[in-house]
């Protein structure tokens, strides 16, 4: 094992050397960084050219210059790490250092949502193979596959931001919308839960009725402009989540898991008021982490107390429920901030922004008068459009992959064996099929996560974020060799490590595969 | 054979009935015929194939074909009366809300202006006919897609086949080289190349991009060759005295062709998106020439006032990519030997009848 990793790592080093040498020379010979200056009419042109030539060391031929650059990179081992300077004299390492958090903020949520939704919907389509639901999702995922992100982005800006903000000014749902959304949700639920014709009809009708009633009710109490959950809703939603998670995790037959997780939902309602003073303006991320830790602790303890047998499964169920219920409380607190946020002068009732990472004017105000919830809500709302766009693009791949993988597993003999020995369908799907179907997905996930760091070039540009993609774009258009190499070496290093990591995880998960 | 079928159809399990139907259908057909038959039966894929052909035909005949340099152009004129360099006057008479250059396309039959009109897709800011621009853009995008797909397919197959068949140091060398190309993110290659050779024309852009678009396929083909070369029929061919060349081309390649075709097809839909993305960023096809991506990039700001400048190129990108994805999916199903055709309720009933009759 260690010999294998060592061998792979040495290969990685050689490949990185080769690829960086290749990119360096490709870029160096492909264009002239002085071209812009040569064409200018500046009287001090000669002097500027000389300066830049000295600064970028252009008199050294590129292959030799590469080794100078490499010396700086390898200096990391002796503590003199140096990726060189950009054309404007800033440190490349620093620029990348500030860009990475931005990019991560942009892509992490989108990736996890896409993976979660993709796997969930992919599973349903596999279990309902050749149904109408399956065909529709297949079509939709092919459509999403074929969408250029810059095109989606423009549509989202128009309909999800501008039009939505316009609508929010009045926040009245016309009956056409209520019926339309109701029908859409009814179709979805009927597709997901379909079995016999009668049952499908019942699901369709009740989903339609519930959605339409809910929308009308929310519209009537002006919920959209003054949202909130409150303790009763938290208990109600929490109970729904508790049942849902129990069904998937242990099955409803396991009473201790069911009661344990229902207790978590009730506990969320009880703790709602006592915890509010803690969630004040001076809330911080450290406190948030502490509370997440406490939530997990409560969940684990509750599971331990509730379980008579099969402790780990029960604890898993209660902890998951506890975390989600705590999430509801968090969301509720953010919703309470909605009203002051939208009525703020800088927002002026247009909460969904089309570009930017944060509202700079609002941030200036918050610098003087910090409010954790305001800045969090601001950051989250700026994430809405890019996240939806990125999700739409990458979601399709996960759906198709999960579907294919799960169908392949479901045709295996051990699934037939599992069914034959009388296991419940839930156990067969979740424990025997799902786990094995997920193994090939590790490769895809690892690659995607690595690709994300350098990947969202177009998204960043369309939505005006300044992350790795913007740096890269700038490097190419201004012939900034050091900057380009800094970005390229990082992205290729991550890609190659993700590959190695995926192989190792794969062999750990699937004992049939051995690394040599 | 008839007797065998008879036995199978009397098999009491439902599985037996399904097998009987499946076997009867493939009786006496070659592998190629079976694949073709499965593909033709895939309704979505066939619809996609015809749509794609129709789009290509429409696009290429509309604007004609223009190749060659500026001094020595090779031009076949199309049936559309404007070219991308014509500057007709901006129309505004019939436009709603004081906009200019709105589309004249009207597909509602029996209304006053039914038909194409003078500017079916409208006009851009300076009056160029948008239909001509979109046709030209679609043509360029399709051309680049085909070049990337073909070149990537050929290089990928050759590299993968050589390294999978010969193994040893050749394999190591080629695969490390493939890893090297893989580590360079595609968009970096595309941008560096596109930014430098974009103005050499679409042919060069396609060629350069194709030179880097083979890595995924070569790994797939290598894996396929590694497993196929250990099979009995290859040993048999070798014992019979076949040369390496013959084994590769006659025995292994036909068995790996499914993987290759499917992968190349699907890579083409990726290629058209890559091209449009590069053109959108300004690294791909550059002015005065246009591609679908550069059109969207040029006119995205106009979306709220003149949305047609944004809808039409997007519509073409999506329909082309969507068609290719469906074709690729149909091909994958057709080539997959484990793929069983869905047995319809009617056929099941028919099989049950046969069974009853036999009993």
PDB file of C-alpha atoms in Angstrom, chain A residues 4 70 371 510:
ATOM      1  CA  UNK A   4       1.954   1.983  -4.126  1.00  0.00           C
ATOM      2  CA  UNK A  70      10.557  26.173 -10.706  1.00  0.00           C
ATOM      3  CA  UNK A 371     -24.588  42.169  12.498  1.00  0.00           C
ATOM      4  CA  UNK A 510     -14.489  -2.251  -2.976  1.00  0.00           C
TER       5      UNK A 510
END
